[in-house]
Amino acid sequence: MNKNRLRKDGLKLGDISSSPKRALMKAMGYDDEQMKRPLIGVVNSFNEIVPGHIHLKTIAAAVKEGILMAGGTPMEFNTIGVCDGLAMGHEGMKYSLPSRELIADTTECMVRAHALDALVFIPNCDKVVPGMLMAAARLNIPSIFISGGPMLSIDGTDLNTVFEGVGAFHAGSMSEKELYQLEENACPGCGSCSGMFTANSMNCLSEVLGMALPGNGTVPAVYAKRIRMAKLAGRKIMEVLEKDIRPSDILNEKSLRNALTVDMALGCSTNSVLHLFALANELGVDIDLNTINEVSEVTPNLCKLAPAGCHHMQDLERAGGVYAVMNVLHEKGLIDGSAISVLGMTFDEILPSFPNRDESVIRPMDNPYSKSGGLAALFGNLAPNGAVVKRSAVKESMLNFVGRARVFDSEEEAVAAIYGGKIEGGDVVVIRYEGPAGGPGMREMLSPTSAIAGMKLDDQVALITDGRFSGATRGAAIGHISPEAQSSGPIAYVMENDKIEIDIPNNKLELLISDEELENRKKEIHIREQREVTGFMKRYVKHVSSADKGAVLE
């Protein structure tokens, strides 16, 4: 490796003109030998607020050891991270999805400003993973991802169990003491929440995209193997730099399609659609919600991890991990094996070494949970530009459903009605003005969906929204309705007691009124004024796209 090679800013740290830069680095204790070596940015999302990030100092320390072993100079800096669980159910959730854009933007600023040679990204929870992927695509310098890993599940419990426990308590089927016991045991330690929720979905898909080492999404946070992986990531980035493998060599249309394919097989969070579309936007790759159904039609659902089933991330790791799922799909020609990873190899070369070790966790192709994938995009007069549902988490009885609209203009109003016993079997809870602009920020609706499930109504009640859902959501929960109410989408004109038809097998979502009636309502019903916002959110509202385009800033 040329240790004194030209950096992107056209200056060498060995030039006389770089003396001021060297002086500033020496002020931090860097010596001449360190400055001759490649400067490797360690992008750490550590904080003391998010349980998935509380241990990332340890991960970063291991990464830096690996970089030092391989002859690089690590330079760590931090970015923000929001805990969706802590932000859930109040104004804080409005900041979760928008934080993705800030993570990408601030990382870009730090890396471009300081002319770093390569990057090791350390994300874990929900919006940090896609935000960092967007930054990697935008910066296009050698990069690798090593997440903090998932939380363990003990006795099959997880954070979603607690959310649903609150619903059970309100329904009178769980005591306060029993709920407290759930609270005590559901989250036993650090890591991203233990089901196939958004964080774990995106950490798994980072493997499929080729940006992370095998095990990135599945090795539990508390396993020593996670520390060894972090050291390996530090060493490996030096190889990636030496070979000049850049995100543009890895991230492209075929890697995104591979990610969508594995998404369907795993039954990932509906949020993965938003984030893959946002990444596609950075890459200039054209995909839309129709692509979801095209991939789903030919990809079976092979895994049912919580909330769709009883397995958790530790079970998927034991069964062989994400690469084992890819191998099963690859053997049937559903994975483009010519795509490459940061290992410097194609998936054709990599995947045969990862057999399926437990067919009760990763079902074989001839015995899937369903012949189609875990997600579906729905279209109709209620969602002309589409909506998204986690099909694998919907009970069979709810795949085809006609119900009575119960209309709410905020999440809070809907939750109060559900806990107040005002929602009953046969209802479709409609929550609007919670989209990217209308919310603003497109809040997750885990509180109302968990209330419905906890009160044992998830086989009788559906929920539709222009907001979005936690990966922990289960039931007939349909989100991302586009256009949103704030943009005069049809959901703004739904009235109490309207009939709504949900036909998931045929990808349909219909408001059962005539076209003439809908047009008349558009003339008579006024769109609610935009909620007043300040600061960053004021800029966000002005530039955010619709959900079907990934809720990116345009």
Coordinates of C-alpha atoms in Angstrom, one line a residue:
M1 CA 0.0 0.0 0.0
N2 CA 1.2 3.5 -0.8
K3 CA 1.2 5.0 2.6
N4 CA 1.8 8.5 1.3
R5 CA -0.6 8.5 -1.6
L6 CA -2.6 11.5 -2.8
R7 CA -5.7 12.1 -0.8
K8 CA -8.9 13.4 -2.4
D9 CA -8.2 17.0 -1.5
G10 CA -5.0 16.9 -3.6
L11 CA -2.7 17.3 -0.6
K12 CA -0.4 14.9 1.0
L13 CA 0.2 15.1 4.8
G14 CA 3.9 14.9 3.9
D15 CA 3.8 18.2 1.8
I16 CA 5.3 21.4 3.3
S17 CA 1.9 23.0 2.6
S18 CA 0.3 20.5 4.9
S19 CA 2.3 21.6 7.9
P20 CA -0.7 23.4 9.5
K21 CA -2.7 20.2 9.2
R22 CA 0.1 18.2 10.8
A23 CA 0.3 20.7 13.6
L24 CA -3.4 20.3 14.3
M25 CA -3.2 16.5 14.3
K26 CA -0.1 16.6 16.6
A27 CA -2.3 18.7 19.0
M28 CA -4.4 15.5 19.4
G29 CA -1.3 13.3 19.9
Y30 CA -1.0 11.8 16.4
D31 CA 2.6 11.3 15.5
D32 CA 4.4 11.4 12.1
E33 CA 4.1 7.7 11.6
Q34 CA 0.3 7.7 12.2
M35 CA -0.1 10.5 9.7
K36 CA 1.7 8.6 7.0
R37 CA -0.8 5.8 7.2
P38 CA -4.4 5.7 5.7
L39 CA -6.8 7.7 7.9
I40 CA -9.8 5.4 8.6
G41 CA -13.0 7.1 9.8
V42 CA -14.8 5.1 12.5
V43 CA -18.4 6.3 12.3
N44 CA -19.9 5.5 15.7
S45 CA -23.5 6.0 16.7
F46 CA -22.8 5.3 20.4
N47 CA -24.9 7.1 23.0
E48 CA -26.2 6.5 26.5
I49 CA -29.9 6.8 25.5
V50 CA -30.5 3.8 23.1
P51 CA -30.1 0.2 24.4
G52 CA -28.9 -0.9 21.0
H53 CA -26.1 1.7 21.1
I54 CA -25.1 1.7 24.8
H55 CA -22.3 -0.8 24.1
L56 CA -20.9 0.6 20.9
K57 CA -17.8 2.0 22.6
T58 CA -16.7 -1.6 23.0
I59 CA -17.5 -2.3 19.3
A60 CA -15.5 0.8 18.2
A61 CA -12.6 -0.2 20.4
A62 CA -12.4 -3.6 18.7
V63 CA -12.7 -2.0 15.2
K64 CA -9.8 0.3 16.0
E65 CA -7.7 -2.6 17.2
G66 CA -8.3 -4.3 13.9
I67 CA -7.4 -1.1 11.9
L68 CA -4.2 -0.7 13.9
M69 CA -3.3 -4.4 13.4
A70 CA -3.6 -3.9 9.6
G71 CA -1.6 -0.7 9.4
G72 CA -4.2 2.1 9.4
T73 CA -4.9 5.1 11.7
P74 CA -8.4 5.0 13.1
M75 CA -10.2 8.3 13.7
E76 CA -13.5 8.0 15.5
F77 CA -16.4 10.4 15.3
N78 CA -20.1 10.1 16.3
T79 CA -23.5 10.6 14.8
I80 CA -26.9 10.6 16.4
G81 CA -29.3 7.7 17.0
V82 CA -33.0 7.7 18.0
C83 CA -34.6 4.9 20.0
D84 CA -38.0 4.3 18.4
G85 CA -39.2 2.5 21.5
L86 CA -38.5 5.4 23.7
A87 CA -39.8 7.9 21.1
M88 CA -43.0 5.8 20.6
G89 CA -46.4 7.3 21.3
H90 CA -45.5 11.0 21.6
E91 CA -44.0 13.9 19.7
G92 CA -40.6 12.3 19.8
M93 CA -41.5 9.8 17.1
K94 CA -41.9 12.6 14.7
Y95 CA -38.1 12.9 14.8
S96 CA -37.2 9.3 14.2
L97 CA -37.6 9.0 10.4
P98 CA -36.2 12.5 9.7
S99 CA -33.1 11.6 11.8
R100 CA -32.1 9.3 8.9
E101 CA -31.5 12.3 6.7
L102 CA -29.5 14.1 9.4
I103 CA -27.3 11.0 9.9
A104 CA -26.5 10.8 6.2
D105 CA -25.9 14.5 5.9
T106 CA -23.7 14.9 9.0
T107 CA -21.6 11.9 8.1
E108 CA -21.1 13.4 4.6
C109 CA -20.0 16.7 6.2
M110 CA -17.5 15.0 8.6
V111 CA -15.9 12.8 5.9
R112 CA -15.7 15.3 3.1
A113 CA -14.4 18.0 5.5
H114 CA -11.6 15.8 6.7
A115 CA -10.6 13.9 3.6
L116 CA -10.7 10.5 5.2
D117 CA -9.5 7.5 3.1
A118 CA -12.0 4.8 4.2
L119 CA -14.8 4.2 6.6
V120 CA -16.1 1.7 9.1
F121 CA -19.7 2.3 10.0
I122 CA -21.1 1.2 13.4
P123 CA -24.9 1.5 13.4
N124 CA -27.4 -0.6 15.2
C125 CA -30.9 0.7 15.6
D126 CA -33.6 1.7 13.1
K127 CA -32.8 4.8 11.2
V128 CA -29.0 4.7 11.8
V129 CA -28.4 1.8 9.4
P130 CA -30.2 3.3 6.4
G131 CA -28.8 6.7 7.1
M132 CA -25.3 5.3 7.1
L133 CA -25.9 3.3 4.0
M134 CA -27.1 6.5 2.3
A135 CA -24.0 8.2 3.4
A136 CA -21.7 5.4 2.2
A137 CA -23.4 5.5 -1.3
R138 CA -23.1 9.3 -1.4
L139 CA -19.5 9.4 -0.3
N140 CA -18.3 6.4 -2.4
I141 CA -15.1 5.7 -0.6
P142 CA -14.1 2.2 0.6
S143 CA -16.5 1.3 3.5
I144 CA -17.7 -1.6 5.6
F145 CA -20.5 -2.0 8.2
I146 CA -20.3 -3.7 11.6
S147 CA -23.5 -3.3 13.7
G148 CA -23.8 -3.7 17.5
G149 CA -25.9 -6.8 17.1
P150 CA -29.3 -7.9 18.3
M151 CA -30.5 -8.2 21.9
L152 CA -31.2 -11.7 23.3
S153 CA -34.7 -13.0 23.8
I154 CA -35.4 -14.9 27.0
D155 CA -38.4 -17.3 27.1
G156 CA -39.6 -15.8 23.8
T157 CA -40.3 -12.3 25.1
D158 CA -39.2 -9.1 23.5
L159 CA -40.2 -5.4 23.6
N160 CA -43.3 -6.0 21.5
T161 CA -44.5 -8.4 24.2
V162 CA -44.5 -5.5 26.6
F163 CA -46.4 -3.2 24.2
E164 CA -49.0 -5.9 23.7
G165 CA -49.1 -6.5 27.5
V166 CA -50.3 -2.9 27.9
G167 CA -53.2 -3.7 25.6
A168 CA -53.9 -6.9 27.5
F169 CA -53.9 -4.9 30.8
H170 CA -56.4 -2.5 29.4
A171 CA -58.5 -5.4 28.2
G172 CA -58.5 -6.9 31.8
S173 CA -56.6 -10.1 30.8
M174 CA -53.3 -9.2 32.4
S175 CA -52.6 -7.9 35.9
E176 CA -50.4 -5.0 36.7
K177 CA -48.0 -7.4 38.5
E178 CA -47.8 -9.6 35.4
L179 CA -47.2 -6.6 33.2
Y180 CA -44.4 -5.5 35.5
Q181 CA -42.8 -9.0 35.2
L182 CA -42.8 -8.6 31.4
E183 CA -41.2 -5.2 31.8
E184 CA -38.5 -6.7 34.0
N185 CA -37.5 -9.5 31.6
A186 CA -38.4 -8.5 28.0
C187 CA -35.2 -6.6 27.3
P188 CA -32.4 -8.5 29.2
G189 CA -29.4 -6.4 27.9
C190 CA -27.9 -4.3 25.2
G191 CA -28.6 -4.7 21.5
S192 CA -31.3 -4.0 19.0
C193 CA -34.7 -5.4 19.9
S194 CA -34.6 -9.1 19.3
G195 CA -37.3 -9.8 16.7
M196 CA -37.3 -9.1 12.9
F197 CA -38.0 -5.5 13.7
T198 CA -36.6 -2.6 11.6
A199 CA -33.1 -2.4 13.1
N200 CA -32.5 -6.2 12.6
S201 CA -34.2 -6.1 9.2
M202 CA -31.7 -3.4 8.0
N203 CA -28.7 -5.0 9.6
C204 CA -29.6 -8.3 7.9
L205 CA -30.1 -6.6 4.6
S206 CA -26.7 -4.8 4.9
E207 CA -25.3 -8.3 4.6
V208 CA -27.3 -9.0 1.5
L209 CA -26.4 -5.7 0.0
G210 CA -22.8 -6.7 0.4
M211 CA -21.7 -3.9 2.7
A212 CA -21.3 -6.0 5.9
L213 CA -19.7 -9.2 7.0
P214 CA -21.7 -12.5 7.5
G215 CA -23.3 -12.4 10.9
N216 CA -23.7 -8.7 11.0
G217 CA -27.5 -8.9 11.5
T218 CA -27.7 -12.0 13.6
V219 CA -24.8 -12.5 16.0
P220 CA -26.1 -11.3 19.4
A221 CA -24.7 -8.1 20.9
V222 CA -23.4 -9.9 24.0
Y223 CA -21.6 -12.7 22.2
A224 CA -17.8 -12.6 22.1
K225 CA -18.1 -13.4 18.5
R226 CA -19.5 -9.9 17.9
I227 CA -16.2 -8.4 19.3
R228 CA -14.2 -10.7 17.0
M229 CA -16.3 -9.6 14.1
A230 CA -15.6 -6.0 14.9
K231 CA -11.8 -6.6 14.9
L232 CA -12.2 -8.5 11.6
A233 CA -14.1 -5.5 10.2
G234 CA -11.2 -3.2 11.2
R235 CA -8.7 -5.5 9.4
K236 CA -10.9 -6.0 6.5
I237 CA -11.4 -2.3 5.7
M238 CA -7.7 -2.1 5.0
E239 CA -8.1 -4.9 2.4
V240 CA -11.1 -3.1 0.9
L241 CA -9.0 0.1 0.7
E242 CA -6.0 -1.7 -0.8
K243 CA -8.3 -3.3 -3.5
D244 CA -10.1 0.1 -3.9
I245 CA -13.6 -1.6 -3.6
R246 CA -16.1 1.2 -3.3
P247 CA -19.8 1.3 -2.5
S248 CA -20.5 1.9 -6.2
D249 CA -18.9 -1.5 -7.0
I250 CA -21.2 -3.2 -4.5
L251 CA -24.5 -1.2 -4.4
N252 CA -26.5 -1.3 -7.6
E253 CA -29.7 -2.6 -9.0
K254 CA -28.9 -6.3 -8.6
S255 CA -27.8 -5.9 -5.0
L256 CA -31.0 -4.0 -4.2
R257 CA -33.1 -6.7 -5.9
N258 CA -31.2 -9.3 -3.9
A259 CA -32.1 -7.3 -0.7
L260 CA -35.8 -7.2 -1.7
T261 CA -35.7 -10.9 -2.3
V262 CA -34.2 -11.8 1.1
D263 CA -36.6 -9.2 2.6
M264 CA -39.5 -11.3 1.3
A265 CA -38.0 -14.5 2.5
L266 CA -37.3 -13.2 6.0
G267 CA -40.5 -11.2 6.5
C268 CA -38.7 -8.0 7.3
S269 CA -40.2 -4.8 8.6
T270 CA -42.3 -2.6 6.3
N271 CA -39.8 0.2 7.1
S272 CA -37.3 -1.7 5.0
V273 CA -39.3 -0.5 1.9
L274 CA -38.8 3.1 2.9
H275 CA -35.1 2.6 3.5
L276 CA -34.3 0.6 0.4
F277 CA -36.1 3.1 -1.7
A278 CA -34.1 5.9 -0.1
L279 CA -30.9 4.1 -0.8
A280 CA -32.1 3.5 -4.4
N281 CA -32.6 7.2 -4.7
E282 CA -29.0 7.9 -3.6
L283 CA -27.8 5.3 -6.2
G284 CA -30.1 6.6 -9.0
V285 CA -31.7 3.1 -9.3
D286 CA -35.3 3.1 -10.4
I287 CA -37.5 0.9 -8.2
D288 CA -41.1 1.4 -7.0
L289 CA -43.9 -0.4 -5.1
N290 CA -44.7 -2.5 -8.1
T291 CA -41.2 -4.0 -7.8
I292 CA -42.2 -5.2 -4.3
N293 CA -45.0 -7.3 -5.7
E294 CA -42.9 -8.6 -8.6
V295 CA -40.3 -9.9 -6.2
S296 CA -42.9 -11.1 -3.7
E297 CA -44.7 -13.1 -6.4
V298 CA -41.7 -15.4 -7.0
T299 CA -40.1 -15.4 -3.5
P300 CA -41.5 -17.7 -0.8
N301 CA -41.6 -16.6 2.9
L302 CA -39.1 -19.0 4.6
C303 CA -38.8 -17.4 8.1
K304 CA -41.3 -16.3 10.7
L305 CA -39.4 -14.4 13.3
A306 CA -41.1 -12.3 15.9
P307 CA -43.6 -10.6 15.6
A308 CA -44.8 -12.9 12.9
G309 CA -43.7 -16.1 14.6
C310 CA -41.9 -17.4 17.7
H311 CA -38.3 -17.3 16.6
H312 CA -35.9 -14.5 17.4
M313 CA -32.5 -13.3 16.0
Q314 CA -30.5 -15.8 18.0
D315 CA -32.4 -18.6 16.4
L316 CA -31.7 -17.3 12.9
E317 CA -28.0 -17.1 13.8
R318 CA -28.0 -20.7 15.1
A319 CA -29.7 -21.8 11.8
G320 CA -26.9 -20.3 9.7
G321 CA -27.8 -16.7 9.5
V322 CA -28.7 -14.5 6.6
Y323 CA -26.2 -16.1 4.3
A324 CA -27.9 -19.5 4.9
V325 CA -31.2 -17.9 3.8
M326 CA -29.5 -16.5 0.8
N327 CA -28.0 -19.9 0.0
V328 CA -31.5 -21.6 0.0
L329 CA -32.7 -18.9 -2.4
H330 CA -29.6 -19.0 -4.5
E331 CA -29.9 -22.7 -5.1
K332 CA -33.2 -22.0 -6.8
G333 CA -31.9 -19.1 -8.9
L334 CA -33.5 -16.3 -6.9
I335 CA -30.3 -14.5 -5.9
D336 CA -28.0 -12.8 -8.4
G337 CA -24.8 -14.5 -7.4
S338 CA -22.7 -12.1 -9.6
A339 CA -23.2 -9.3 -7.0
I340 CA -20.1 -8.8 -4.8
S341 CA -19.5 -8.1 -1.2
V342 CA -16.9 -6.3 0.9
L343 CA -15.2 -9.7 1.2
G344 CA -14.0 -9.1 -2.4
M345 CA -15.9 -12.2 -3.6
T346 CA -19.1 -12.8 -5.5
F347 CA -22.1 -14.4 -3.7
D348 CA -21.7 -17.3 -6.2
E349 CA -18.4 -18.0 -4.4
I350 CA -19.5 -17.2 -0.9
L351 CA -22.9 -18.8 -0.4
P352 CA -22.2 -22.5 -0.8
S353 CA -20.2 -22.3 2.5
F354 CA -23.4 -21.4 4.5
P355 CA -25.8 -24.4 4.7
N356 CA -29.2 -24.2 6.4
R357 CA -28.6 -25.8 9.8
D358 CA -32.2 -25.8 11.1
E359 CA -35.2 -26.2 8.7
S360 CA -37.6 -25.3 11.5
V361 CA -36.2 -21.8 11.5
I362 CA -35.3 -21.4 7.8
R363 CA -37.8 -23.5 5.9
P364 CA -36.8 -25.2 2.7
M365 CA -38.1 -24.0 -0.6
D366 CA -40.6 -26.9 -0.9
N367 CA -42.1 -26.2 2.5
P368 CA -42.4 -22.4 2.9
Y369 CA -44.8 -20.5 5.2
S370 CA -46.3 -19.1 2.0
K371 CA -45.4 -19.1 -1.7
S372 CA -45.3 -15.4 -1.8
G373 CA -43.1 -13.0 0.2
G374 CA -43.5 -11.4 3.6
L375 CA -44.4 -7.9 2.3
A376 CA -47.1 -6.8 -0.2
A377 CA -47.9 -3.4 -1.8
L378 CA -51.6 -2.6 -2.1
F379 CA -53.2 -0.3 -4.6
G380 CA -56.7 1.1 -5.2
N381 CA -58.8 4.2 -5.0
L382 CA -57.7 4.6 -1.3
A383 CA -54.0 4.3 -2.2
P384 CA -53.5 5.3 -5.8
N385 CA -49.7 5.4 -5.4
G386 CA -49.6 2.4 -3.1
A387 CA -49.5 1.2 0.5
V388 CA -47.5 -1.5 2.3
V389 CA -48.4 -4.4 4.6
K390 CA -46.3 -7.0 6.4
R391 CA -48.3 -9.9 4.9
S392 CA -46.4 -12.6 6.9
A393 CA -47.7 -11.0 10.2
V394 CA -51.4 -10.9 9.1
K395 CA -53.7 -13.7 10.3
E396 CA -55.2 -15.8 7.5
S397 CA -58.7 -14.6 8.4
M398 CA -57.7 -11.0 7.8
L399 CA -56.1 -11.3 4.4
N400 CA -59.6 -10.6 2.9
F401 CA -61.6 -8.2 4.9
V402 CA -64.4 -5.6 4.5
G403 CA -64.9 -3.4 7.5
R404 CA -66.4 -0.2 8.8
A405 CA -64.2 2.9 8.9
R406 CA -63.5 4.5 12.3
V407 CA -61.7 7.7 11.4
F408 CA -59.0 9.6 13.5
D409 CA -56.9 12.5 12.6
S410 CA -54.0 11.5 14.9
E411 CA -52.5 8.5 16.6
E412 CA -53.4 9.8 20.1
E413 CA -57.1 10.0 19.2
A414 CA -57.0 6.4 17.9
V415 CA -55.2 5.0 20.9
A416 CA -57.7 6.7 23.3
A417 CA -60.6 5.1 21.4
I418 CA -59.0 1.6 21.4
Y419 CA -58.3 1.7 25.1
G420 CA -61.7 3.2 25.7
G421 CA -63.4 0.2 24.3
K422 CA -64.8 2.1 21.3
I423 CA -63.3 -0.2 18.7
E424 CA -65.0 -3.5 18.0
G425 CA -64.8 -6.5 15.6
G426 CA -65.5 -5.5 12.0
D427 CA -63.9 -2.1 12.3
V428 CA -61.1 -0.5 10.2
V429 CA -59.2 2.0 12.3
V430 CA -58.2 4.9 9.9
I431 CA -55.3 7.1 11.2
R432 CA -54.5 10.0 8.9
Y433 CA -52.4 13.2 8.9
E434 CA -49.5 11.1 10.2
G435 CA -47.6 11.0 6.8
P436 CA -44.1 12.3 6.1
A437 CA -45.4 15.9 5.7
G438 CA -48.7 15.7 7.6
G439 CA -47.3 14.3 10.8
P440 CA -44.8 15.6 10.2
G441 CA -42.2 12.8 10.3
M442 CA -44.4 9.7 9.6
R443 CA -44.7 8.4 13.1
E444 CA -44.8 4.6 13.8
M445 CA -48.1 3.3 15.0
L446 CA -46.9 0.5 17.3
S447 CA -49.0 1.7 20.2
P448 CA -52.4 1.3 18.4
T449 CA -51.5 -1.9 16.7
S450 CA -50.2 -3.4 19.9
A451 CA -53.3 -2.3 21.7
I452 CA -55.4 -4.1 19.1
A453 CA -53.3 -7.2 19.4
G454 CA -53.1 -7.1 23.2
M455 CA -56.9 -6.8 23.4
K456 CA -57.2 -9.9 21.1
L457 CA -58.8 -7.9 18.3
D458 CA -56.1 -8.5 15.6
D459 CA -58.3 -11.2 13.9
Q460 CA -61.3 -8.8 13.8
V461 CA -59.9 -5.3 13.3
A462 CA -57.7 -3.8 10.7
L463 CA -55.7 -0.5 10.8
I464 CA -54.7 1.7 7.9
T465 CA -52.7 4.9 8.0
D466 CA -50.6 7.3 6.0
G467 CA -48.1 6.9 8.8
R468 CA -45.9 3.8 9.2
F469 CA -45.4 0.9 11.6
S470 CA -42.7 -0.5 13.8
G471 CA -41.2 -3.8 12.6
A472 CA -42.7 -5.2 15.8
T473 CA -46.3 -4.6 14.5
R474 CA -48.4 -7.6 13.6
G475 CA -51.9 -7.9 12.3
A476 CA -53.8 -6.3 9.3
A477 CA -51.8 -3.1 9.6
I478 CA -51.5 -1.2 6.3
G479 CA -49.2 1.8 6.2
H480 CA -47.5 4.2 3.9
I481 CA -50.8 5.1 2.2
S482 CA -49.8 7.4 -0.7
P483 CA -50.7 10.2 -1.4
E484 CA -51.0 11.1 2.3
A485 CA -53.9 13.1 3.7
Q486 CA -51.8 16.3 3.9
S487 CA -51.2 16.0 0.1
S488 CA -55.0 15.6 -0.6
G489 CA -54.7 11.8 -0.9
P490 CA -58.0 9.9 -0.8
I491 CA -57.5 8.9 2.8
A492 CA -58.3 12.6 3.7
Y493 CA -61.9 12.0 2.4
V494 CA -62.8 8.8 4.3
M495 CA -65.8 9.3 6.5
E496 CA -67.0 7.5 9.6
N497 CA -68.8 4.2 8.8
D498 CA -67.6 4.1 5.2
K499 CA -66.9 0.5 4.0
I500 CA -63.3 -0.4 3.2
E501 CA -62.2 -3.5 1.4
I502 CA -58.7 -5.0 2.1
D503 CA -57.7 -7.8 -0.3
I504 CA -54.1 -8.6 0.4
P505 CA -53.8 -11.7 -1.9
N506 CA -54.9 -9.5 -4.9
N507 CA -53.0 -6.4 -3.7
K508 CA -56.1 -4.2 -3.4
L509 CA -57.2 -1.5 -1.0
E510 CA -60.5 0.1 -1.8
L511 CA -62.8 2.7 -0.3
L512 CA -66.3 1.4 -1.3
I513 CA -67.8 4.5 -2.6
S514 CA -68.4 5.7 -6.2
D515 CA -65.9 7.8 -8.1
E516 CA -68.6 10.5 -8.2
E517 CA -69.0 10.5 -4.4
L518 CA -65.2 10.7 -3.9
E519 CA -65.0 13.7 -6.3
N520 CA -67.9 15.4 -4.5
R521 CA -66.1 14.9 -1.1
K522 CA -63.0 16.5 -2.5
K523 CA -65.0 19.7 -3.2
E524 CA -66.7 19.7 0.2
I525 CA -64.0 18.5 2.7
H526 CA -61.1 20.9 3.4
I527 CA -57.6 19.5 4.0
R528 CA -56.4 20.2 7.5
E529 CA -53.9 23.0 7.8
Q530 CA -50.3 21.9 8.1
R531 CA -49.3 21.4 11.8
E532 CA -47.0 24.2 12.9
V533 CA -43.4 23.2 13.2
T534 CA -40.1 24.9 13.9
G535 CA -36.4 24.3 13.4
F536 CA -35.2 21.3 11.4
M537 CA -38.7 19.9 11.0
K538 CA -39.8 23.1 9.2
R539 CA -37.2 22.4 6.6
Y540 CA -38.1 18.7 6.5
V541 CA -41.8 19.4 5.8
K542 CA -40.9 21.7 3.0
H543 CA -38.8 19.1 1.1
V544 CA -39.9 15.6 2.1
S545 CA -41.2 13.3 -0.6
S546 CA -44.2 10.9 -0.3
A547 CA -43.7 7.5 1.4
D548 CA -43.9 5.6 -2.0
K549 CA -40.7 7.4 -2.9
G550 CA -38.9 6.6 0.4
A551 CA -39.8 9.8 2.3
V552 CA -36.5 11.3 1.1
L553 CA -35.6 15.0 1.1
E554 CA -36.0 16.3 -2.5

